[in-house]
PDB file of C-alpha atoms in Angstrom:
ATOM      1  CA  LEU A   1     -41.054 -17.968 -23.495  1.00 92.00           C
ATOM      2  CA  PHE A   2     -43.958 -18.902 -21.228  1.00 93.00           C
ATOM      3  CA  LYS A   3     -44.876 -22.600 -21.324  1.00 94.00           C
ATOM      4  CA  GLY A   4     -48.484 -22.011 -20.298  1.00 92.00           C
ATOM      5  CA  SER A   5     -51.043 -19.363 -19.392  1.00 91.00           C
ATOM      6  CA  ASN A   6     -51.040 -20.554 -15.774  1.00 93.00           C
ATOM      7  CA  TYR A   7     -47.360 -19.590 -15.447  1.00 93.00           C
ATOM      8  CA  LEU A   8     -48.032 -16.252 -17.117  1.00 93.00           C
ATOM      9  CA  GLU A   9     -50.722 -15.599 -14.512  1.00 93.00           C
ATOM     10  CA  ALA A  10     -48.577 -16.825 -11.613  1.00 93.00           C
ATOM     11  CA  LEU A  11     -45.717 -14.496 -12.567  1.00 93.00           C
ATOM     12  CA  SER A  12     -47.984 -11.489 -11.989  1.00 92.00           C
ATOM     13  CA  GLN A  13     -48.075 -12.530  -8.284  1.00 92.00           C
ATOM     14  CA  ALA A  14     -44.300 -13.082  -7.951  1.00 93.00           C
ATOM     15  CA  LYS A  15     -42.900 -11.537  -4.762  1.00 93.00           C
ATOM     16  CA  TYR A  16     -39.876 -13.741  -3.957  1.00 95.00           C
ATOM     17  CA  PHE A  17     -36.951 -14.364  -6.312  1.00 96.00           C
ATOM     18  CA  VAL A  18     -34.222 -16.954  -5.730  1.00 96.00           C
ATOM     19  CA  PHE A  19     -31.219 -16.934  -8.053  1.00 95.00           C
ATOM     20  CA  ASP A  20     -28.468 -19.345  -8.981  1.00 92.00           C
ATOM     21  CA  LYS A  21     -25.117 -17.545  -9.463  1.00 90.00           C
ATOM     22  CA  THR A  22     -22.991 -19.035 -12.222  1.00 86.00           C
ATOM     23  CA  GLY A  23     -24.538 -18.513 -15.666  1.00 86.00           C
ATOM     24  CA  THR A  24     -27.536 -16.727 -14.189  1.00 92.00           C
ATOM     25  CA  LEU A  25     -26.221 -13.587 -12.473  1.00 92.00           C
ATOM     26  CA  THR A  26     -22.717 -14.055 -13.874  1.00 90.00           C
ATOM     27  CA  LYS A  27     -21.653 -14.717 -17.444  1.00 86.00           C
ATOM     28  CA  GLY A  28     -20.452 -18.231 -16.697  1.00 77.00           C
ATOM     29  CA  VAL A  29     -17.376 -17.468 -18.761  1.00 76.00           C
ATOM     30  CA  PHE A  30     -14.477 -18.274 -16.440  1.00 78.00           C
ATOM     31  CA  ARG A  31     -10.887 -17.313 -17.075  1.00 82.00           C
ATOM     32  CA  VAL A  32      -7.832 -18.894 -15.485  1.00 87.00           C
ATOM     33  CA  GLN A  33      -6.021 -16.424 -13.220  1.00 79.00           C
ATOM     34  CA  PRO A  34      -2.636 -17.071 -11.527  1.00 79.00           C
ATOM     35  CA  VAL A  35      -1.728 -20.744 -11.146  1.00 88.00           C
ATOM     36  CA  HIS A  36      -0.156 -21.732  -7.829  1.00 89.00           C
ATOM     37  CA  PRO A  37       1.685 -25.092  -8.135  1.00 91.00           C
ATOM     38  CA  HIS A  38       3.191 -27.121  -5.314  1.00 89.00           C
ATOM     39  CA  GLY A  39       6.092 -29.302  -6.391  1.00 87.00           C
ATOM     40  CA  MET A  40       5.567 -28.942 -10.150  1.00 90.00           C
ATOM     41  CA  THR A  41       5.495 -26.257 -12.847  1.00 91.00           C
ATOM     42  CA  PRO A  42       2.375 -24.137 -13.532  1.00 91.00           C
ATOM     43  CA  VAL A  43       2.012 -25.764 -16.973  1.00 92.00           C
ATOM     44  CA  GLU A  44       2.050 -29.263 -15.435  1.00 93.00           C
ATOM     45  CA  LEU A  45      -0.554 -28.328 -12.826  1.00 93.00           C
ATOM     46  CA  LEU A  46      -2.837 -26.838 -15.468  1.00 92.00           C
ATOM     47  CA  LYS A  47      -2.305 -29.871 -17.688  1.00 93.00           C
ATOM     48  CA  TYR A  48      -3.436 -32.399 -15.057  1.00 94.00           C
ATOM     49  CA  ALA A  49      -6.459 -30.247 -14.154  1.00 93.00           C
ATOM     50  CA  ALA A  50      -7.484 -29.854 -17.805  1.00 93.00           C
ATOM     51  CA  TYR A  51      -7.107 -33.569 -18.500  1.00 93.00           C
ATOM     52  CA  ALA A  52      -9.088 -34.535 -15.393  1.00 93.00           C
ATOM     53  CA  GLU A  53     -11.903 -32.137 -16.374  1.00 91.00           C
ATOM     54  CA  PHE A  54     -11.867 -33.082 -20.085  1.00 91.00           C
ATOM     55  CA  TYR A  55     -15.262 -34.844 -20.132  1.00 88.00           C
ATOM     56  CA  SER A  56     -17.057 -32.301 -17.940  1.00 85.00           C
ATOM     57  CA  THR A  57     -19.257 -29.590 -19.516  1.00 77.00           C
ATOM     58  CA  HIS A  58     -19.210 -27.300 -16.459  1.00 78.00           C
ATOM     59  CA  PRO A  59     -18.056 -23.703 -17.213  1.00 77.00           C
ATOM     60  CA  ILE A  60     -15.141 -24.118 -14.820  1.00 83.00           C
ATOM     61  CA  SER A  61     -14.001 -27.212 -16.688  1.00 86.00           C
ATOM     62  CA  ALA A  62     -14.233 -25.367 -19.991  1.00 85.00           C
ATOM     63  CA  SER A  63     -12.085 -22.560 -18.595  1.00 87.00           C
ATOM     64  CA  LEU A  64      -9.384 -25.005 -17.467  1.00 90.00           C
ATOM     65  CA  LYS A  65      -9.258 -26.601 -20.917  1.00 90.00           C
ATOM     66  CA  HIS A  66      -9.176 -23.165 -22.523  1.00 87.00           C
ATOM     67  CA  GLY A  67      -6.431 -22.015 -20.137  1.00 88.00           C
ATOM     68  CA  PHE A  68      -4.333 -25.085 -20.928  1.00 89.00           C
ATOM     69  CA  GLY A  69      -4.542 -24.152 -24.575  1.00 87.00           C
ATOM     70  CA  GLN A  70      -3.170 -27.419 -25.960  1.00 89.00           C
ATOM     71  CA  GLU A  71      -4.759 -30.410 -27.597  1.00 89.00           C
ATOM     72  CA  ILE A  72      -5.889 -33.055 -25.094  1.00 91.00           C
ATOM     73  CA  ASP A  73      -5.433 -36.750 -25.909  1.00 90.00           C
ATOM     74  CA  PRO A  74      -8.458 -38.645 -24.510  1.00 89.00           C
ATOM     75  CA  LYS A  75      -6.453 -41.918 -24.689  1.00 90.00           C
ATOM     76  CA  LYS A  76      -4.410 -40.712 -21.716  1.00 91.00           C
ATOM     77  CA  ILE A  77      -7.523 -40.407 -19.542  1.00 92.00           C
ATOM     78  CA  GLU A  78      -9.122 -43.344 -17.713  1.00 92.00           C
ATOM     79  CA  ASN A  79     -11.655 -44.076 -14.971  1.00 91.00           C
ATOM     80  CA  VAL A  80     -13.254 -40.638 -14.836  1.00 92.00           C
ATOM     81  CA  GLU A  81     -15.634 -40.135 -11.934  1.00 91.00           C
ATOM     82  CA  GLU A  82     -17.585 -36.918 -11.250  1.00 89.00           C
ATOM     83  CA  ILE A  83     -18.345 -36.287  -7.575  1.00 87.00           C
ATOM     84  CA  ALA A  84     -21.372 -33.956  -7.439  1.00 81.00           C
ATOM     85  CA  GLY A  85     -20.682 -30.689  -5.673  1.00 80.00           C
ATOM     86  CA  HIS A  86     -17.006 -31.594  -5.113  1.00 89.00           C
ATOM     87  CA  GLY A  87     -15.097 -32.145  -8.372  1.00 89.00           C
ATOM     88  CA  VAL A  88     -13.724 -34.983 -10.483  1.00 92.00           C
ATOM     89  CA  LEU A  89     -11.428 -37.977 -10.174  1.00 93.00           C
ATOM     90  CA  ALA A  90      -9.527 -39.313 -13.190  1.00 93.00           C
ATOM     91  CA  VAL A  91      -6.468 -41.393 -13.975  1.00 93.00           C
ATOM     92  CA  VAL A  92      -4.212 -39.335 -16.245  1.00 92.00           C
ATOM     93  CA  GLU A  93      -1.122 -40.989 -17.693  1.00 91.00           C
ATOM     94  CA  GLY A  94      -1.231 -43.501 -14.846  1.00 91.00           C
ATOM     95  CA  HIS A  95      -1.552 -40.859 -12.111  1.00 92.00           C
ATOM     96  CA  LYS A  96      -4.671 -40.554  -9.982  1.00 94.00           C
ATOM     97  CA  VAL A  97      -5.766 -36.906 -10.249  1.00 93.00           C
ATOM     98  CA  PHE A  98      -8.298 -35.138  -8.025  1.00 94.00           C
ATOM     99  CA  ALA A  99      -9.512 -31.728  -9.225  1.00 93.00           C
ATOM    100  CA  GLY A 100     -12.188 -29.797  -7.341  1.00 91.00           C
ATOM    101  CA  ASN A 101     -13.017 -27.625  -4.372  1.00 88.00           C
ATOM    102  CA  ASP A 102     -11.865 -27.792  -0.744  1.00 88.00           C
ATOM    103  CA  LYS A 103     -14.658 -30.249   0.064  1.00 88.00           C
ATOM    104  CA  LEU A 104     -13.039 -32.763  -2.290  1.00 91.00           C
ATOM    105  CA  MET A 105      -9.683 -32.356  -0.569  1.00 92.00           C
ATOM    106  CA  ARG A 106     -11.251 -32.925   2.840  1.00 91.00           C
ATOM    107  CA  MET A 107     -13.250 -35.907   1.577  1.00 91.00           C
ATOM    108  CA  LYS A 108     -10.067 -37.569   0.328  1.00 90.00           C
ATOM    109  CA  GLU A 109      -8.138 -36.487   3.460  1.00 90.00           C
ATOM    110  CA  ILE A 110      -5.558 -34.558   1.467  1.00 91.00           C
ATOM    111  CA  GLU A 111      -3.673 -31.746   3.229  1.00 89.00           C
ATOM    112  CA  TYR A 112      -3.938 -28.578   1.184  1.00 88.00           C
ATOM    113  CA  ASN A 113      -3.330 -24.852   1.287  1.00 79.00           C
ATOM    114  CA  GLU A 114      -6.495 -22.867   1.803  1.00 74.00           C
ATOM    115  CA  PRO A 115      -6.126 -19.314   0.404  1.00 74.00           C
ATOM    116  CA  ASP A 116      -8.352 -16.659   1.953  1.00 69.00           C
ATOM    117  CA  ASN A 117     -10.516 -13.996   0.359  1.00 69.00           C
ATOM    118  CA  LEU A 118      -9.575 -14.643  -3.241  1.00 73.00           C
ATOM    119  CA  PRO A 119     -11.856 -12.928  -5.826  1.00 69.00           C
ATOM    120  CA  GLY A 120     -12.743 -16.081  -7.707  1.00 76.00           C
ATOM    121  CA  THR A 121     -13.254 -19.830  -7.594  1.00 81.00           C
ATOM    122  CA  VAL A 122     -10.371 -21.987  -6.386  1.00 87.00           C
ATOM    123  CA  VAL A 123      -9.765 -25.388  -8.025  1.00 91.00           C
ATOM    124  CA  HIS A 124      -7.495 -27.610  -5.926  1.00 93.00           C
ATOM    125  CA  VAL A 125      -5.490 -30.349  -7.617  1.00 94.00           C
ATOM    126  CA  ALA A 126      -3.983 -33.463  -6.003  1.00 93.00           C
ATOM    127  CA  LEU A 127      -1.772 -36.026  -7.710  1.00 93.00           C
ATOM    128  CA  ASP A 128      -1.542 -39.597  -6.346  1.00 91.00           C
ATOM    129  CA  GLY A 129      -2.857 -38.476  -2.967  1.00 89.00           C
ATOM    130  CA  LYS A 130      -0.488 -35.519  -2.623  1.00 92.00           C
ATOM    131  CA  TYR A 131      -1.460 -31.855  -2.948  1.00 93.00           C
ATOM    132  CA  ALA A 132      -0.215 -30.360  -6.221  1.00 92.00           C
ATOM    133  CA  GLY A 133      -1.482 -26.772  -5.966  1.00 92.00           C
ATOM    134  CA  TYR A 134      -4.502 -24.655  -6.828  1.00 92.00           C
ATOM    135  CA  ILE A 135      -5.791 -22.657  -9.778  1.00 91.00           C
ATOM    136  CA  LEU A 136      -7.777 -19.452  -9.402  1.00 88.00           C
ATOM    137  CA  ILE A 137     -10.645 -18.949 -11.817  1.00 86.00           C
ATOM    138  CA  ALA A 138     -12.703 -15.763 -12.034  1.00 80.00           C
ATOM    139  CA  ASP A 139     -16.113 -15.070 -13.475  1.00 81.00           C
ATOM    140  CA  GLU A 140     -17.793 -11.762 -14.463  1.00 83.00           C
ATOM    141  CA  ILE A 141     -21.167 -10.422 -13.389  1.00 89.00           C
ATOM    142  CA  LYS A 142     -23.627  -9.886 -16.230  1.00 91.00           C
ATOM    143  CA  GLY A 143     -23.925  -6.212 -17.110  1.00 89.00           C
ATOM    144  CA  ASP A 144     -27.691  -6.045 -16.514  1.00 92.00           C
ATOM    145  CA  ALA A 145     -27.782  -8.120 -13.313  1.00 93.00           C
ATOM    146  CA  PRO A 146     -27.816  -5.095 -10.921  1.00 94.00           C
ATOM    147  CA  LYS A 147     -30.437  -3.466 -13.152  1.00 93.00           C
ATOM    148  CA  ALA A 148     -32.552  -6.627 -12.965  1.00 93.00           C
ATOM    149  CA  ILE A 149     -32.634  -6.637  -9.158  1.00 94.00           C
ATOM    150  CA  LYS A 150     -33.372  -2.905  -9.060  1.00 93.00           C
ATOM    151  CA  GLU A 151     -36.289  -3.227 -11.499  1.00 93.00           C
ATOM    152  CA  LEU A 152     -37.699  -6.225  -9.642  1.00 93.00           C
ATOM    153  CA  LYS A 153     -37.718  -4.239  -6.395  1.00 91.00           C
ATOM    154  CA  ALA A 154     -39.494  -1.392  -8.226  1.00 90.00           C
ATOM    155  CA  ASN A 155     -42.184  -3.901  -9.235  1.00 88.00           C
ATOM    156  CA  GLY A 156     -42.995  -4.891  -5.655  1.00 87.00           C
ATOM    157  CA  LEU A 157     -40.383  -7.568  -4.980  1.00 89.00           C
ATOM    158  CA  LEU A 158     -40.240  -8.527  -1.293  1.00 90.00           C
ATOM    159  CA  SER A 159     -37.137 -10.744  -1.113  1.00 91.00           C
ATOM    160  CA  THR A 160     -34.046 -11.713  -3.122  1.00 94.00           C
ATOM    161  CA  VAL A 161     -31.925 -14.776  -2.337  1.00 95.00           C
ATOM    162  CA  MET A 162     -28.893 -16.334  -4.054  1.00 95.00           C
ATOM    163  CA  LEU A 163     -28.030 -20.044  -3.862  1.00 94.00           C
ATOM    164  CA  THR A 164     -24.603 -21.146  -5.026  1.00 91.00           C
ATOM    165  CA  GLY A 165     -22.072 -23.909  -4.602  1.00 85.00           C
ATOM    166  CA  ASP A 166     -19.276 -21.360  -4.744  1.00 82.00           C
ATOM    167  CA  VAL A 167     -17.330 -20.172  -1.693  1.00 79.00           C
ATOM    168  CA  GLN A 168     -18.776 -17.569   0.648  1.00 85.00           C
ATOM    169  CA  VAL A 169     -16.366 -14.755  -0.256  1.00 83.00           C
ATOM    170  CA  VAL A 170     -17.185 -14.965  -3.991  1.00 84.00           C
ATOM    171  CA  ALA A 171     -20.933 -15.270  -3.297  1.00 89.00           C
ATOM    172  CA  ASP A 172     -20.874 -12.205  -1.001  1.00 90.00           C
ATOM    173  CA  LYS A 173     -19.017 -10.198  -3.655  1.00 87.00           C
ATOM    174  CA  VAL A 174     -21.610 -11.000  -6.327  1.00 91.00           C
ATOM    175  CA  ALA A 175     -24.495 -10.285  -3.922  1.00 92.00           C
ATOM    176  CA  ALA A 176     -23.028  -6.918  -2.961  1.00 92.00           C
ATOM    177  CA  GLU A 177     -22.558  -5.856  -6.579  1.00 91.00           C
ATOM    178  CA  THR A 178     -26.043  -6.940  -7.678  1.00 93.00           C
ATOM    179  CA  GLY A 179     -28.049  -5.894  -4.608  1.00 93.00           C
ATOM    180  CA  ILE A 180     -29.187  -9.335  -3.474  1.00 94.00           C
ATOM    181  CA  ALA A 181     -30.159  -9.430   0.215  1.00 91.00           C
ATOM    182  CA  ARG A 182     -29.508 -13.027   1.332  1.00 93.00           C
ATOM    183  CA  VAL A 183     -26.818 -15.491   0.293  1.00 94.00           C
ATOM    184  CA  TYR A 184     -26.383 -19.244   0.815  1.00 94.00           C
ATOM    185  CA  ALA A 185     -22.972 -20.436  -0.358  1.00 91.00           C
ATOM    186  CA  GLY A 186     -21.060 -23.709  -0.489  1.00 86.00           C
ATOM    187  CA  LEU A 187     -24.183 -25.695  -1.363  1.00 89.00           C
ATOM    188  CA  LEU A 188     -24.490 -29.142  -2.876  1.00 84.00           C
ATOM    189  CA  PRO A 189     -27.283 -29.720  -5.441  1.00 80.00           C
ATOM    190  CA  GLY A 190     -29.523 -31.328  -2.831  1.00 84.00           C
ATOM    191  CA  ASP A 191     -28.992 -28.427  -0.415  1.00 90.00           C
ATOM    192  CA  LYS A 192     -30.630 -26.018  -2.859  1.00 91.00           C
ATOM    193  CA  VAL A 193     -33.881 -28.005  -2.769  1.00 92.00           C
ATOM    194  CA  ASP A 194     -33.870 -28.080   1.055  1.00 93.00           C
ATOM    195  CA  ILE A 195     -33.299 -24.345   1.324  1.00 94.00           C
ATOM    196  CA  LEU A 196     -35.955 -23.605  -1.296  1.00 94.00           C
ATOM    197  CA  GLU A 197     -38.445 -25.654   0.714  1.00 93.00           C
ATOM    198  CA  GLY A 198     -37.686 -23.510   3.744  1.00 93.00           C
ATOM    199  CA  LEU A 199     -38.033 -20.285   1.754  1.00 92.00           C
ATOM    200  CA  MET A 200     -41.403 -21.381   0.417  1.00 91.00           C
ATOM    201  CA  LYS A 201     -42.653 -21.885   3.974  1.00 90.00           C
ATOM    202  CA  GLU A 202     -41.534 -18.364   4.909  1.00 88.00           C
ATOM    203  CA  ARG A 203     -43.390 -16.570   2.110  1.00 85.00           C
ATOM    204  CA  GLN A 204     -46.626 -14.696   2.654  1.00 80.00           C
ATOM    205  CA  ALA A 205     -49.926 -16.029   1.414  1.00 78.00           C
ATOM    206  CA  GLY A 206     -50.596 -15.087  -2.209  1.00 79.00           C
ATOM    207  CA  GLY A 207     -46.958 -14.334  -3.036  1.00 89.00           C
ATOM    208  CA  LYS A 208     -45.314 -16.630  -5.580  1.00 93.00           C
ATOM    209  CA  LEU A 209     -41.691 -17.759  -5.395  1.00 95.00           C
ATOM    210  CA  VAL A 210     -39.563 -17.756  -8.539  1.00 95.00           C
ATOM    211  CA  PHE A 211     -36.284 -19.647  -8.974  1.00 96.00           C
ATOM    212  CA  VAL A 212     -33.925 -18.567 -11.744  1.00 95.00           C
ATOM    213  CA  GLY A 213     -31.160 -20.967 -12.829  1.00 92.00           C
ATOM    214  CA  ASP A 214     -29.368 -22.488 -15.775  1.00 89.00           C
ATOM    215  CA  GLY A 215     -27.495 -25.680 -14.804  1.00 84.00           C
ATOM    216  CA  ILE A 216     -28.445 -29.335 -14.824  1.00 86.00           C
ATOM    217  CA  ASN A 217     -28.144 -29.281 -11.020  1.00 85.00           C
ATOM    218  CA  ASP A 218     -30.822 -26.578 -10.922  1.00 89.00           C
ATOM    219  CA  ALA A 219     -33.466 -28.757 -12.593  1.00 91.00           C
ATOM    220  CA  PRO A 220     -34.971 -30.136  -9.317  1.00 91.00           C
ATOM    221  CA  VAL A 221     -35.193 -26.634  -7.851  1.00 93.00           C
ATOM    222  CA  LEU A 222     -36.726 -25.222 -11.054  1.00 93.00           C
ATOM    223  CA  ALA A 223     -39.391 -27.927 -10.918  1.00 92.00           C
ATOM    224  CA  ARG A 224     -40.121 -27.356  -7.205  1.00 93.00           C
ATOM    225  CA  ALA A 225     -40.511 -23.573  -7.278  1.00 93.00           C
ATOM    226  CA  ASP A 226     -43.865 -21.924  -8.031  1.00 94.00           C
ATOM    227  CA  ILE A 227     -42.282 -20.622 -11.229  1.00 95.00           C
ATOM    228  CA  GLY A 228     -38.994 -21.942 -12.606  1.00 95.00           C
ATOM    229  CA  VAL A 229     -37.097 -19.658 -14.984  1.00 95.00           C
ATOM    230  CA  ALA A 230     -34.187 -20.967 -17.080  1.00 94.00           C
ATOM    231  CA  MET A 231     -31.620 -19.209 -19.235  1.00 92.00           C
ATOM    232  CA  GLY A 232     -32.238 -20.275 -22.834  1.00 89.00           C
ATOM    233  CA  GLY A 233     -28.729 -19.701 -24.215  1.00 83.00           C
ATOM    234  CA  VAL A 234     -26.273 -20.987 -21.614  1.00 77.00           C
ATOM    235  CA  GLY A 235     -28.861 -23.121 -19.840  1.00 78.00           C
ATOM    236  CA  SER A 236     -28.635 -26.921 -19.924  1.00 83.00           C
ATOM    237  CA  ASP A 237     -31.307 -28.969 -21.677  1.00 87.00           C
ATOM    238  CA  ALA A 238     -32.441 -30.369 -18.329  1.00 89.00           C
ATOM    239  CA  ALA A 239     -32.915 -26.889 -16.850  1.00 90.00           C
ATOM    240  CA  ILE A 240     -34.837 -25.627 -19.880  1.00 92.00           C
ATOM    241  CA  GLU A 241     -37.059 -28.731 -19.845  1.00 92.00           C
ATOM    242  CA  ALA A 242     -37.851 -28.358 -16.123  1.00 92.00           C
ATOM    243  CA  ALA A 243     -38.503 -24.600 -16.295  1.00 93.00           C
ATOM    244  CA  ASP A 244     -41.901 -22.925 -16.699  1.00 94.00           C
ATOM    245  CA  MET A 245     -40.432 -19.854 -18.356  1.00 95.00           C
ATOM    246  CA  VAL A 246     -37.295 -19.443 -20.475  1.00 95.00           C
ATOM    247  CA  ILE A 247     -35.332 -16.238 -21.032  1.00 94.00           C
ATOM    248  CA  MET A 248     -34.022 -16.699 -24.554  1.00 93.00           C
ATOM    249  CA  THR A 249     -31.467 -13.879 -24.341  1.00 91.00           C
ATOM    250  CA  ASP A 250     -29.965 -14.895 -20.954  1.00 91.00           C
ATOM    251  CA  GLU A 251     -30.634 -11.381 -19.623  1.00 93.00           C
ATOM    252  CA  PRO A 252     -31.813 -11.275 -15.977  1.00 93.00           C
ATOM    253  CA  SER A 253     -33.427  -7.885 -16.621  1.00 92.00           C
ATOM    254  CA  LYS A 254     -36.014  -9.668 -18.792  1.00 93.00           C
ATOM    255  CA  LEU A 255     -37.583 -10.913 -15.544  1.00 94.00           C
ATOM    256  CA  ALA A 256     -39.012  -7.432 -14.899  1.00 92.00           C
ATOM    257  CA  THR A 257     -40.244  -7.316 -18.487  1.00 92.00           C
ATOM    258  CA  GLY A 258     -41.932 -10.687 -17.985  1.00 92.00           C
ATOM    259  CA  ILE A 259     -43.685  -9.417 -14.859  1.00 93.00           C
ATOM    260  CA  LYS A 260     -44.954  -6.333 -16.717  1.00 91.00           C
ATOM    261  CA  ILE A 261     -46.222  -8.486 -19.607  1.00 92.00           C
ATOM    262  CA  SER A 262     -47.897 -10.827 -17.145  1.00 93.00           C
ATOM    263  CA  ARG A 263     -49.640  -8.068 -15.198  1.00 92.00           C
ATOM    264  CA  LYS A 264     -50.759  -6.269 -18.350  1.00 92.00           C
ATOM    265  CA  THR A 265     -52.204  -9.509 -19.768  1.00 93.00           C
ATOM    266  CA  ILE A 266     -54.043 -10.329 -16.536  1.00 93.00           C
ATOM    267  CA  ASN A 267     -55.453  -6.782 -16.340  1.00 94.00           C
ATOM    268  CA  ILE A 268     -56.764  -7.062 -19.911  1.00 94.00           C
ATOM    269  CA  ALA A 269     -58.376 -10.422 -19.109  1.00 94.00           C
ATOM    270  CA  ARG A 270     -60.058  -8.926 -16.042  1.00 94.00           C
ATOM    271  CA  GLN A 271     -61.290  -5.950 -18.071  1.00 94.00           C
ATOM    272  CA  ASN A 272     -62.831  -8.271 -20.659  1.00 94.00           C
ATOM    273  CA  THR A 273     -64.451 -10.457 -18.011  1.00 94.00           C
ATOM    274  CA  THR A 274     -65.910  -7.449 -16.173  1.00 95.00           C
ATOM    275  CA  LEU A 275     -67.139  -5.894 -19.425  1.00 93.00           C
ATOM    276  CA  ALA A 276     -68.829  -9.093 -20.658  1.00 93.00           C
ATOM    277  CA  ILE A 277     -70.590  -9.891 -17.378  1.00 94.00           C
ATOM    278  CA  SER A 278     -71.664  -6.267 -16.756  1.00 93.00           C
ATOM    279  CA  ILE A 279     -73.246  -5.804 -20.207  1.00 92.00           C
ATOM    280  CA  LYS A 280     -74.980  -9.173 -20.122  1.00 91.00           C
ATOM    281  CA  LEU A 281     -76.418  -8.462 -16.668  1.00 93.00           C
ATOM    282  CA  LEU A 282     -77.570  -5.026 -17.844  1.00 92.00           C
ATOM    283  CA  VAL A 283     -79.323  -6.435 -20.937  1.00 91.00           C
ATOM    284  CA  LEU A 284     -80.829  -9.218 -18.834  1.00 90.00           C
ATOM    285  CA  ALA A 285     -82.241  -6.687 -16.383  1.00 92.00           C
ATOM    286  CA  LEU A 286     -83.643  -4.544 -19.220  1.00 90.00           C
ATOM    287  CA  SER A 287     -85.187  -7.652 -20.767  1.00 89.00           C
ATOM    288  CA  ALA A 288     -86.927  -8.464 -17.491  1.00 88.00           C
ATOM    289  CA  VAL A 289     -88.794  -5.136 -17.591  1.00 88.00           C
ATOM    290  CA  GLY A 290     -89.454  -5.250 -21.335  1.00 85.00           C
ATOM    291  CA  MET A 291     -86.998  -2.536 -22.296  1.00 86.00           C
ATOM    292  CA  ALA A 292     -84.439  -4.587 -24.292  1.00 81.00           C
ATOM    293  CA  SER A 293     -84.704  -5.141 -28.018  1.00 85.00           C
ATOM    294  CA  MET A 294     -83.316  -7.912 -30.194  1.00 86.00           C
ATOM    295  CA  TRP A 295     -80.472  -5.618 -31.182  1.00 87.00           C
ATOM    296  CA  ALA A 296     -79.495  -5.215 -27.509  1.00 88.00           C
ATOM    297  CA  ALA A 297     -79.319  -8.995 -27.179  1.00 86.00           C
ATOM    298  CA  VAL A 298     -77.144  -9.237 -30.295  1.00 89.00           C
ATOM    299  CA  PHE A 299     -74.825  -6.519 -28.966  1.00 88.00           C
ATOM    300  CA  SER A 300     -74.493  -8.221 -25.595  1.00 88.00           C
ATOM    301  CA  ASP A 301     -73.302 -11.350 -27.406  1.00 88.00           C
ATOM    302  CA  ILE A 302     -71.528 -10.516 -30.682  1.00 91.00           C
ATOM    303  CA  GLY A 303     -70.737  -6.902 -29.868  1.00 90.00           C
ATOM    304  CA  VAL A 304     -69.125  -7.716 -26.522  1.00 91.00           C
ATOM    305  CA  THR A 305     -67.071 -10.449 -28.178  1.00 92.00           C
ATOM    306  CA  VAL A 306     -65.721  -8.010 -30.786  1.00 93.00           C
ATOM    307  CA  ILE A 307     -64.860  -5.428 -28.102  1.00 93.00           C
ATOM    308  CA  ALA A 308     -63.132  -8.072 -25.967  1.00 93.00           C
ATOM    309  CA  VAL A 309     -61.058  -9.284 -28.922  1.00 94.00           C
ATOM    310  CA  LEU A 310     -59.985  -5.741 -29.807  1.00 94.00           C
ATOM    311  CA  ASN A 311     -59.090  -5.039 -26.196  1.00 92.00           C
ATOM    312  CA  ALA A 312     -57.146  -8.297 -25.949  1.00 92.00           C
ATOM    313  CA  MET A 313     -55.038  -7.260 -28.942  1.00 91.00           C
ATOM    314  CA  ARG A 314     -53.450  -4.607 -26.701  1.00 89.00           C
ATOM    315  CA  ALA A 315     -51.469  -7.442 -25.113  1.00 86.00           C
ATOM    316  CA  LEU A 316     -49.387  -7.513 -28.313  1.00 84.00           C
ATOM    317  CA  GLN A 317     -48.185  -3.976 -27.713  1.00 80.00           C
ATOM    318  CA  VAL A 318     -45.138  -4.512 -25.481  1.00 71.00           C
ATOM    319  CA  LYS A 319     -42.733  -1.902 -26.775  1.00 68.00           C
ATOM    320  CA  GLU A 320     -43.669   0.576 -24.053  1.00 60.00           C
ATOM    321  CA  LEU A 321     -42.771  -1.982 -21.374  1.00 60.00           C
TER     322      LEU A 321
END
């Protein structure tokens, strides 16, 4: 879905693509892997994490609630506070619970175990200021994500970048499997805007930069990029509203299809413009030397319009793309 002809035209000049990770290149469907408690049972650790994340709509929060698998009583939850880019704070059954990444633990000066090179996202949990353990959550790469990057490169792409708040090891793994060249990991929402500004300064003249994302935190970046692309299915309302183009099927490979549609449409428009101007100049020149009839003048007006309309109808034929 293109929100305007100007964005359709701009996409034909796209040379630089910047991607969010979760929900864009990955499915955003997290599953709880082994739970590693410290001083409590695995069920208790998962319970406090799920309760603390109850009001959050983030995919990681949804996975914790799904992994807990029991009904959550909202009456047991008080004073919920979401700390952007870090995690959440909530009072659960009278206990102050912190659930989030390592940045949250450091912010609250809580000593914690920092596992290395785990193939997923780590959610640390602290109870009343004491470390309670961590939960490993893994995501899956979308099946067509590698294909999307490959097709974009075949269409003249100059650079691919991924921006994510996830840890470096997970970001590097996704980049390696999809073929993305540069990775910036461990980012806060505001960091994405700063990095995008720098990337826009690096680009060559005439090349457009596209940002592809899906979350509410991606909205400022989607609005700042030359072309913002949102995922229509898993994407948040804020991301879809801020975007210039929406992929309704959540398939990254549709980016290459969008570029082909854009370039085909622009080529047809140029053909029509060249045809109309050329014929009118020809008839004008013939009229100046007395060689043009009334029928030639009619053809240069009505005839050219009919030809242009018929030629423009080719833009509807997209099956071969």
